Every structure is written in C-alpha cells, then in structure tokens.
Coordinates of C-alpha atoms and ligand atoms in Angstrom, one line a residue:
M1 CA 126.5 68.2 87.2
A2 CA 126.4 68.5 91.0
E3 CA 126.6 72.3 90.7
K4 CA 123.6 72.4 88.5
K5 CA 121.4 70.4 90.8
L6 CA 121.1 73.1 93.5
V7 CA 119.9 75.7 91.1
E8 CA 117.6 73.5 89.0
A9 CA 115.8 72.4 92.2
I10 CA 114.0 75.8 92.5
T11 CA 110.9 76.6 90.5
S12 CA 111.0 80.0 88.9
M13 CA 108.9 82.8 90.4
S14 CA 107.0 83.5 87.2
E15 CA 106.1 79.8 86.8
D16 CA 104.7 79.2 90.2
F17 CA 105.3 81.8 93.0
A18 CA 104.0 79.6 95.8
Q19 CA 106.2 76.7 94.8
W20 CA 109.2 79.1 94.4
Y21 CA 108.6 80.2 98.0
T22 CA 108.5 76.7 99.3
D23 CA 111.6 75.8 97.4
V24 CA 113.5 78.8 98.7
V25 CA 112.7 78.2 102.4
K26 CA 113.8 74.6 102.0
K27 CA 116.8 75.0 99.8
A28 CA 118.2 78.1 101.6
E29 CA 117.9 75.8 104.7
L30 CA 115.7 78.2 106.7
I31 CA 113.3 75.5 107.8
D32 CA 112.5 71.9 107.7
Y33 CA 109.2 70.3 108.0
S34 CA 108.4 68.5 111.3
N35 CA 106.6 65.4 112.2
V36 CA 104.5 67.6 114.4
K37 CA 101.7 68.5 112.1
G38 CA 101.4 72.2 111.3
C39 CA 104.7 73.1 113.0
M40 CA 108.2 73.7 111.5
V41 CA 111.8 73.4 112.5
I42 CA 113.6 76.7 112.2
K43 CA 117.1 75.8 111.1
P44 CA 120.3 77.8 112.0
A45 CA 120.1 80.0 108.8
G46 CA 116.5 80.9 109.5
Y47 CA 116.8 81.3 113.3
A48 CA 119.9 83.6 112.8
I49 CA 117.6 86.0 110.8
W50 CA 115.1 85.9 113.7
E51 CA 117.8 86.5 116.2
N52 CA 118.9 89.6 114.3
I53 CA 115.3 90.8 114.1
Q54 CA 114.9 90.3 117.8
K55 CA 118.1 92.1 118.6
L56 CA 117.5 95.1 116.4
L57 CA 113.8 95.5 117.2
D58 CA 114.4 95.0 120.9
G59 CA 117.0 97.8 120.8
R60 CA 114.4 100.1 119.3
F61 CA 111.8 99.0 121.9
K62 CA 114.2 99.7 124.8
A63 CA 115.0 103.1 123.4
A64 CA 111.2 103.7 123.6
G65 CA 111.0 102.8 127.3
V66 CA 109.8 99.2 126.8
E67 CA 110.7 96.6 129.5
N68 CA 110.7 92.8 128.8
V69 CA 108.8 90.3 131.0
Y70 CA 107.6 86.7 130.8
M71 CA 104.1 85.4 131.3
P72 CA 102.8 81.8 131.8
M73 CA 102.1 80.0 128.5
F74 CA 98.7 78.6 129.8
I75 CA 95.5 80.5 130.2
P76 CA 92.6 79.1 132.3
E77 CA 89.4 79.0 130.4
S78 CA 87.6 81.3 132.8
L79 CA 90.3 84.0 132.2
L80 CA 90.1 83.7 128.4
Q81 CA 86.3 84.2 128.6
K82 CA 86.4 87.5 130.5
E83 CA 86.4 89.7 127.4
K84 CA 83.5 88.7 125.1
D85 CA 84.8 89.8 121.7
H86 CA 88.3 88.5 122.4
V87 CA 87.2 85.0 123.3
E88 CA 84.9 84.9 120.2
G89 CA 87.8 85.9 118.0
F90 CA 90.2 83.3 119.3
A91 CA 88.1 80.4 120.5
P92 CA 88.0 78.5 117.1
E93 CA 91.8 78.2 117.0
V94 CA 93.0 77.6 120.6
A95 CA 94.6 74.3 121.7
W96 CA 93.4 73.0 125.1
V97 CA 95.2 71.3 127.9
T98 CA 92.8 69.0 129.7
H99 CA 95.1 66.7 131.7
G100 CA 97.9 67.2 134.2
G101 CA 99.8 63.9 134.1
L102 CA 97.1 61.3 134.4
N103 CA 94.5 63.4 136.1
P104 CA 91.8 65.5 134.4
L105 CA 92.2 69.2 135.3
P106 CA 89.4 70.8 137.2
E107 CA 89.4 73.6 134.7
R108 CA 90.9 73.2 131.2
M109 CA 93.6 75.6 130.1
C110 CA 94.5 76.8 126.6
V111 CA 98.0 77.3 125.3
R112 CA 98.2 81.1 124.8
P113 CA 97.1 82.2 121.3
T114 CA 98.1 85.8 122.5
S115 CA 98.4 87.1 126.1
E116 CA 96.0 90.0 126.6
T117 CA 94.1 88.1 129.2
L118 CA 97.2 87.1 131.2
F119 CA 98.6 90.7 131.2
C120 CA 95.2 92.0 132.2
D121 CA 95.0 89.5 135.1
F122 CA 98.5 90.6 136.2
Y123 CA 97.8 94.3 135.8
K124 CA 94.7 94.0 137.9
G125 CA 96.8 93.0 140.9
D126 CA 99.8 95.2 140.1
I127 CA 98.3 98.5 139.3
H128 CA 96.8 100.5 142.2
S129 CA 97.7 104.2 141.8
Y130 CA 98.7 106.6 139.1
R131 CA 102.3 106.1 140.4
D132 CA 102.2 102.5 139.0
L133 CA 101.6 103.8 135.5
P134 CA 102.4 103.6 132.7
K135 CA 103.3 99.9 132.3
V136 CA 105.1 99.3 129.1
Y137 CA 105.9 95.6 129.0
N138 CA 106.8 93.3 126.2
Q139 CA 107.5 89.6 125.9
W140 CA 109.3 87.5 123.4
C141 CA 107.7 84.1 123.2
S142 CA 105.9 81.6 121.1
V143 CA 102.1 81.3 120.7
V144 CA 99.8 78.6 119.4
R145 CA 96.9 78.9 117.0
W146 CA 95.4 75.7 115.6
E147 CA 95.5 76.7 111.9
K148 CA 93.9 74.3 109.4
E149 CA 96.3 75.2 106.6
T150 CA 99.9 76.1 107.3
R151 CA 102.9 77.5 105.3
P152 CA 106.4 78.0 106.5
F153 CA 106.7 81.4 108.4
L154 CA 103.4 82.6 107.1
R155 CA 101.1 80.4 109.1
S156 CA 102.0 77.7 111.5
R157 CA 100.4 76.3 114.6
E158 CA 103.2 77.5 116.8
F159 CA 105.1 80.6 115.9
L160 CA 107.6 83.0 117.5
W161 CA 106.8 86.7 118.1
Q162 CA 106.9 89.5 120.5
E163 CA 103.8 90.9 122.1
G164 CA 103.8 94.3 123.8
H165 CA 101.1 95.1 126.4
T166 CA 100.8 98.5 128.0
A167 CA 98.6 100.2 130.5
H168 CA 98.2 104.0 130.7
A169 CA 96.4 106.6 132.9
T170 CA 94.7 108.4 129.9
A171 CA 93.2 107.6 126.6
E172 CA 95.5 110.1 124.9
E173 CA 98.6 108.4 126.3
A174 CA 97.4 105.0 125.1
E175 CA 96.7 106.4 121.6
E176 CA 100.1 107.9 121.5
R177 CA 101.8 104.6 122.4
T178 CA 99.7 102.7 119.8
E179 CA 101.0 105.1 117.1
Q180 CA 104.5 105.2 118.4
M181 CA 104.9 101.4 118.3
L182 CA 103.4 101.2 114.8
N183 CA 106.0 103.8 113.7
I184 CA 108.8 101.8 115.2
Y185 CA 107.6 98.8 113.2
A186 CA 107.4 100.8 110.0
D187 CA 110.8 102.4 110.4
F188 CA 112.3 99.0 111.2
C189 CA 110.8 97.5 108.1
E190 CA 112.1 100.3 105.9
E191 CA 115.5 100.9 107.4
V192 CA 116.5 97.4 108.4
L193 CA 114.5 95.0 106.2
A194 CA 114.3 97.4 103.1
I195 CA 110.6 96.8 103.0
P196 CA 108.4 99.8 102.3
V197 CA 105.0 99.7 104.1
I198 CA 101.6 101.3 104.0
K199 CA 100.5 102.6 107.4
G200 CA 96.9 102.7 108.3
R201 CA 93.9 101.7 110.3
K202 CA 92.0 98.4 109.9
T203 CA 88.3 98.5 109.3
E204 CA 85.9 97.3 112.0
K205 CA 85.6 93.9 110.3
E206 CA 89.4 93.4 110.1
K207 CA 90.4 94.8 113.5
F208 CA 91.7 92.7 116.4
A209 CA 89.2 90.9 118.6
G210 CA 88.4 93.2 121.5
A211 CA 90.3 96.2 120.2
H212 CA 88.9 99.8 119.9
A213 CA 91.2 100.4 116.9
T214 CA 93.9 98.3 115.1
Y215 CA 96.7 100.0 113.2
T216 CA 98.7 98.0 110.7
I217 CA 101.7 98.1 108.4
E218 CA 101.0 96.4 105.0
A219 CA 103.8 95.3 102.7
M220 CA 103.5 94.2 99.1
M221 CA 105.1 90.9 98.1
H222 CA 106.7 90.3 94.7
D223 CA 103.5 88.6 93.4
G224 CA 101.5 91.7 94.3
K225 CA 99.8 90.2 97.4
A226 CA 99.7 91.9 100.7
L227 CA 101.4 90.7 103.9
Q228 CA 100.2 92.3 107.2
S229 CA 103.6 92.7 108.7
G230 CA 102.9 94.2 112.1
T231 CA 99.9 95.5 114.1
S232 CA 99.3 97.8 117.0
H233 CA 96.0 97.9 118.9
N234 CA 94.4 100.5 121.0
F235 CA 92.0 98.8 123.5
G236 CA 90.6 101.9 125.1
D237 CA 89.3 100.8 128.5
G238 CA 87.4 97.8 127.2
F239 CA 89.7 95.1 128.7
A240 CA 90.2 97.2 131.8
K241 CA 86.4 97.2 132.4
A242 CA 86.2 93.4 131.7
F243 CA 89.0 92.7 134.1
G244 CA 88.5 95.4 136.6
I245 CA 91.9 97.1 136.2
Q246 CA 91.5 100.4 138.2
F247 CA 93.8 102.9 139.7
T248 CA 93.5 105.9 142.0
D249 CA 94.4 109.0 140.0
K250 CA 96.0 112.3 141.3
D251 CA 92.5 113.7 141.9
N252 CA 91.8 110.7 144.2
Q253 CA 89.2 109.3 141.7
L254 CA 89.1 105.6 140.9
K255 CA 89.6 105.2 137.1
Y256 CA 90.1 102.5 134.5
V257 CA 93.4 102.2 132.7
H258 CA 93.7 102.5 128.9
Q259 CA 95.6 99.7 127.2
T260 CA 97.4 98.8 124.0
S261 CA 99.1 95.8 122.5
W262 CA 101.3 95.3 119.5
G263 CA 103.2 92.5 117.8
V264 CA 105.5 91.3 115.1
S265 CA 106.1 87.6 114.4
T266 CA 108.3 85.3 112.3
R267 CA 105.8 86.0 109.5
I268 CA 108.1 89.0 108.7
I269 CA 110.8 86.5 107.5
G270 CA 108.2 85.4 104.9
A271 CA 108.0 89.1 103.8
I272 CA 111.8 89.4 103.5
I273 CA 111.8 86.3 101.3
M274 CA 108.9 87.4 99.1
V275 CA 109.9 91.0 98.7
H276 CA 113.6 90.5 97.9
G277 CA 114.1 86.9 96.6
D278 CA 114.8 86.0 93.0
D279 CA 115.1 82.9 90.8
S280 CA 118.5 82.0 92.4
G281 CA 117.0 82.1 95.9
L282 CA 117.0 84.4 98.9
V283 CA 118.4 87.9 98.8
L284 CA 119.0 89.3 102.3
P285 CA 119.2 93.0 103.0
P286 CA 122.8 93.5 104.5
E287 CA 121.4 95.0 107.7
I288 CA 119.6 91.8 108.6
A289 CA 121.8 89.2 106.9
P290 CA 123.4 86.8 109.5
T291 CA 126.4 86.5 107.1
Q292 CA 127.1 89.7 105.1
V293 CA 130.2 88.5 103.2
M294 CA 131.2 85.0 102.1
I295 CA 134.8 84.6 101.0
I296 CA 135.1 81.8 98.5
P297 CA 138.7 80.5 97.8
I298 CA 139.3 79.3 94.2
Q299 CA 141.8 76.5 93.8
Q300 CA 142.1 76.4 97.6
K301 CA 144.5 73.5 97.6
K302 CA 147.2 75.7 96.0
E303 CA 149.6 77.1 98.5
G304 CA 148.7 80.4 100.1
V305 CA 145.1 80.6 98.9
L306 CA 143.4 79.6 102.1
K307 CA 145.8 81.6 104.1
K308 CA 145.0 84.7 102.1
A309 CA 141.2 83.9 102.4
Y310 CA 141.5 83.9 106.2
E311 CA 143.6 87.0 106.2
L312 CA 140.9 88.8 104.2
S313 CA 138.3 87.5 106.6
E314 CA 140.3 89.1 109.5
K315 CA 140.6 92.3 107.6
L316 CA 136.8 92.3 107.3
G317 CA 136.4 91.8 111.1
N318 CA 133.9 94.7 111.3
F319 CA 131.4 92.8 109.2
R320 CA 129.7 89.4 109.6
V321 CA 132.0 87.4 107.4
K322 CA 132.7 83.8 106.8
V323 CA 135.2 81.7 104.6
D324 CA 133.7 78.8 102.8
D325 CA 136.6 76.4 103.1
S326 CA 134.6 73.2 102.6
D327 CA 135.8 70.8 99.9
K328 CA 132.9 71.6 97.6
S329 CA 133.7 73.1 94.1
P330 CA 133.7 76.9 93.8
G331 CA 130.7 76.7 91.5
W332 CA 128.7 74.8 94.1
K333 CA 129.8 77.3 96.7
F334 CA 128.6 80.2 94.5
S335 CA 125.2 78.6 94.1
E336 CA 124.9 78.1 97.8
Q337 CA 125.9 81.6 98.7
E338 CA 123.3 82.9 96.2
M339 CA 120.6 80.5 97.4
R340 CA 121.2 81.7 101.0
G341 CA 121.0 85.4 100.0
I342 CA 124.4 86.4 101.4
P343 CA 124.8 90.0 100.2
L344 CA 128.5 89.9 99.0
R345 CA 130.8 87.2 97.7
V346 CA 134.5 87.7 97.6
E347 CA 136.3 85.4 95.2
I348 CA 140.0 84.8 95.7
G349 CA 142.3 82.6 93.7
P350 CA 146.1 82.2 92.9
K351 CA 146.0 84.7 90.1
D352 CA 144.2 87.3 92.1
I353 CA 146.7 86.9 94.9
E354 CA 149.5 87.5 92.5
A355 CA 147.8 90.7 91.2
G356 CA 147.0 91.9 94.8
K357 CA 143.3 92.0 94.2
C358 CA 140.1 90.0 94.6
I359 CA 136.6 89.9 93.0
I360 CA 133.5 91.1 94.8
C361 CA 130.1 90.0 93.5
R362 CA 126.8 91.6 94.7
R363 CA 124.0 89.2 95.3
D364 CA 121.2 91.4 94.2
T365 CA 122.5 92.9 90.9
R366 CA 125.3 90.3 90.3
E367 CA 127.6 93.2 89.5
K368 CA 131.3 92.2 89.8
F369 CA 134.1 94.5 91.0
E370 CA 137.8 94.0 91.0
V371 CA 139.1 95.3 94.3
A372 CA 142.7 95.8 95.5
F373 CA 143.4 94.2 98.9
N374 CA 144.1 97.5 100.5
E375 CA 140.7 98.9 99.3
L376 CA 138.7 95.8 100.4
E377 CA 137.3 97.0 103.7
K378 CA 136.2 100.4 102.4
T379 CA 134.6 98.8 99.3
V380 CA 132.7 96.2 101.3
E381 CA 131.3 98.9 103.5
E382 CA 130.3 101.0 100.6
L383 CA 128.7 98.1 98.7
L384 CA 126.7 96.9 101.7
A385 CA 125.3 100.4 102.3
K386 CA 124.5 100.8 98.6
M387 CA 122.9 97.4 98.3
Q388 CA 120.7 98.2 101.4
K389 CA 119.6 101.5 99.9
E390 CA 118.9 100.1 96.4
M391 CA 117.0 97.2 97.7
L392 CA 114.6 99.6 99.4
E393 CA 114.4 101.7 96.3
R394 CA 113.5 98.7 94.2
A395 CA 110.9 97.5 96.6
K396 CA 109.4 101.0 96.7
K397 CA 109.3 101.1 92.9
H398 CA 107.6 97.7 92.8
L399 CA 105.0 98.9 95.4
E400 CA 104.3 102.1 93.4
E401 CA 104.1 100.3 90.0
H402 CA 101.6 97.8 91.4
T403 CA 99.3 100.2 93.2
Y404 CA 96.3 101.3 91.1
T405 CA 93.4 103.6 91.5
A406 CA 89.8 102.6 90.8
L407 CA 87.0 105.1 90.5
S408 CA 84.2 102.9 89.4
R409 CA 83.0 99.3 90.2
E410 CA 83.8 98.2 86.7
E411 CA 87.4 99.6 87.0
F412 CA 87.7 98.0 90.4
E413 CA 86.7 94.6 89.2
N414 CA 88.7 94.8 86.0
I415 CA 92.0 95.7 87.8
F416 CA 91.7 92.7 90.1
A417 CA 90.7 90.4 87.2
E418 CA 93.7 91.4 85.2
K419 CA 96.4 92.4 87.6
T420 CA 97.9 91.8 91.0
G421 CA 98.6 94.5 93.5
F422 CA 96.9 97.1 95.7
V423 CA 94.0 99.1 94.6
K424 CA 93.2 102.5 96.2
A425 CA 89.4 103.1 96.1
M426 CA 86.8 105.0 98.1
W427 CA 84.5 103.1 100.5
C428 CA 81.2 103.8 102.2
G429 CA 82.4 102.5 105.6
E430 CA 79.7 99.7 105.7
S431 CA 80.8 96.3 106.8
A432 CA 78.1 94.6 104.6
C433 CA 79.7 96.3 101.5
E434 CA 83.1 95.2 102.6
E435 CA 81.8 91.7 103.1
A436 CA 80.3 91.7 99.6
I437 CA 83.6 92.8 98.1
K438 CA 85.3 89.9 99.9
E439 CA 82.7 87.4 98.8
N440 CA 82.5 88.4 95.1
M441 CA 86.0 89.5 94.4
A442 CA 88.1 87.6 96.9
V443 CA 89.9 90.8 98.0
T444 CA 90.1 92.3 101.5
S445 CA 90.5 95.8 102.8
R446 CA 94.2 96.1 103.8
C447 CA 93.8 99.4 105.6
M448 CA 92.5 102.9 105.6
P449 CA 95.8 104.6 105.2
F450 CA 96.7 107.5 107.5
K451 CA 97.6 109.5 104.3
Q452 CA 94.0 109.8 103.0
E453 CA 93.2 111.0 99.4
C454 CA 89.8 112.0 98.2
L455 CA 89.5 110.1 94.9
S456 CA 85.7 110.6 94.5
D457 CA 82.6 111.2 96.6
T458 CA 81.1 107.7 96.2
C459 CA 81.9 104.2 97.3
V460 CA 83.6 102.3 94.5
Y461 CA 81.4 99.3 95.0
C462 CA 77.9 100.3 96.2
G463 CA 77.8 103.9 95.1
R464 CA 76.7 105.3 98.5
P465 CA 78.5 108.4 99.8
A466 CA 82.2 107.6 100.5
K467 CA 83.7 107.9 103.9
K468 CA 87.3 106.7 103.5
M469 CA 89.9 105.8 101.0
V470 CA 91.0 102.1 101.4
Y471 CA 93.8 100.0 100.1
W472 CA 92.3 96.7 98.8
G473 CA 94.3 93.6 97.9
K474 CA 94.7 89.9 98.0
A475 CA 96.6 88.9 101.1
Y476 CA 98.6 86.1 102.7
Ligands
ZN1 ZN1 80.1 100.6 99.7

C-alpha cells in the first residue's frame, strides 16, 4: 500500500504535462515552496544538480580564459538608468530597496536583475589602456526579477545563475567571444545534459535589452514547447558609450571597448526534467546525476546482505554511489530511486550473494542485467556511458520528429493548431509581422538558426519577400 502511494501521486505526462512537472519537482524532492511569495527552497537533491552544473560549466569557462569575480547585489537607480534600452527592458520587474534600517535612502537602489550596469561602472574605472584588455569576467550569483507568475526553476523571483561580462579592444574580438560562449553552452547541453539544442540569433524583438545581437540555444521539451536554455549577447560599444568606458589603444587613440554578456540559470534544471523525465519521475543523465548508482539491499536484515552492499559500494568508488540502507521496503526504495532519476540501481539479496552476482536496472529503459560481482565495475561504467549516449539520441529523435516545415500561412497555422513542436518557416524580417504572429497564433520566434535553409522566397505569414528562416514555437 505504502509503496503504491509514491507512484500514484504523480500525474501522467499525457494527462497533464504541467501538473506532471509540478509533481516531479516536488516528489523528487528537488524543491519546496516557500512562504516567501514567488521564491522556492532548493532542496539537497535539486541543489546537488546545480552544484554539478556549476562545477562542470565553470571548468569549461576557465579553460576558455574566464575569471570569476563578485559584484555588489544592489544597483543605485542612477546607474541602472544610464543605458536607455536596458532600463526600459528591466524597469517593470525590478525590486527596490528604499530604506537602510529606519532611514529612507537618498537614492533608492534595486536588487540586481542582471549586472551589466555594475560591470560597466567597474570597467570604466579599471580599464585605461589596451594592456588592460580583454576583461573576461564571470560571476555566480542570484538575481531578482519581480515576476507575476512563477513556476519552480522556470520562473521565480529570485534565481541562481552565472553571468559573464567581457570587454574587448575590437568588435571582432567581442563577436568571437559571444559565439565562443554560446558554443560552450551548446556543447555542455549536448555532452553533459544530453539535451540537443538549436543555435541561432534572436530577432530584434526578442533580443536582450541594450544588446546589438543576442544569440541563443533553444531546446525542445517533451511536450514540444521551447525552453531558451542559454543566451550570449554582443553589446557592440553601446554600453561603453553610455558609461564612458574608453581605453588608449596601441596607436595612442582613445577608443570605446566592445562588450559581451552571457548567462545560464537554474532554468536549465527545468529543461533536464522536461526533456528526460517520464511517468515514474525524473531521469537524470549520468554525467550530471548527483548519485549515479543506488545499491538497494533485499532482505537486508539477513546476515551478510548489508555487508555485501557496502562492499559493492566500495568497489564502485570511482562513481557517485550510495547504499539505501534505510528500513523502508525494497519496493519503496525502487520507487524512490526511480522518482529521483538515479541512472542505475543495483539489487542485491541473499540468493544473489550465493550465486556471486547482482541485478542492475537502468532507469531510462528499465532493462535488467545479471552481473557477476567481478564484472560489476566494468558493467557500471559501460552502462552509464551507454545511457548517456542513448538519452541524447532519444532527445535528438524527439526534436527531429517534432520539427515541421511550413511553406504557406495555412500550413503554418494548421501545424500549430494540430501539433506541438517547432516550425521552420521563412520570414520577412519585419517586427510588425512577428508581432502579428504572436498575437494571432500565440507562438514566438525562437531564433534565426545559424544553419539557414532557403525554404521559399516569401514570408510564410505576410507573403512579402523572405529574409530569414526562423524556428517558431510555443515557449516556457
Ligand atoms: Zn512577414
């Protein structure tokens, strides 16, 4: 009875995907709701995923010459207002600090929604000559955006992220860095999170407030909706001019720097859940899973069973392994391991010990393997690698199978009326046309992919000459 409860508590994906998601984040103990409206508590199982993301992504950043720093969390109003587009973009969702203790502040300060203005203010004083360039800084922190509607990981008033901010001597170097960081995000998603992404450029309407160009990686969730999973912005010299960040170049000329910024947040945990999860809960790619192998003893009170379980755990010391030696029933432990998405389960009972073997069960496919003790380490290594590879293959197949092409307005509208997924279609490049598509069809441009195809000569919606192929979709 008790064993059934855990599984019954989640809604099936096909019945109600949104409810399924909420059930999983709660039942897998990734988060808890908080009495602070719009904010969540990230529990150990969820935070451990973020720690792994931080560690692995930070390693890739450092290999690309990035240095970590920390900026203040408050931004004086006058500083936020220096770049016109930027303040317009963020003003509706910033939280203000008006008092210090009991006294009103002479100037109110916002809690950072993002830190471009702080980095610019700092760079203005820190950069003087070409010898001070480039600056390739990043910070891991939390930011605050006063969202009206919130959902665990996808949208909350305070969230964790990293934000990189760079300054360069030339436009070419800034462009190169913008692309380099986007590629690091894309490779990280594919290689570590087993999530395939579409790389491309945002339209004028969808780009970051104050940016010259925004590049994005877009992932498809199990329900066919898009999740913007990371962005990289080229600011050109717009912020530098607004903040007066100048340097003396080798030719003794005073020049403005060119800047970039790029970020990935805890939203990406939402992507892991919605790309890989199933009706039994979370399915974590082995590379990112905080626990890769859970050893579950059967009839653990019988002599020698627990001892053998610990022995196997030691044998698997090269992996992130745990023994569930709690006094819950094995069936309950199985459900829990499945709900938490732990990639492999090792079952070990008295009969297995006698036969010198154990059972390994894969979380994603539920395949079971009988493995001799002396083969265990090798088999676990192979299965984890295989699972990682096949999870990416399955996600790629899902992305391909739910990506459609529309050549006419009728086709464009019909696909979105009947199916969920991405639609590739030609577009005229006009913001008004894009706005009309959003208004009438409730879909947004996800990106203008770097890999362009010429599907036809006319815009799928308005019939004017086409300029770009765009991925369209519904998005989180
Ligand atoms: Zn058009």
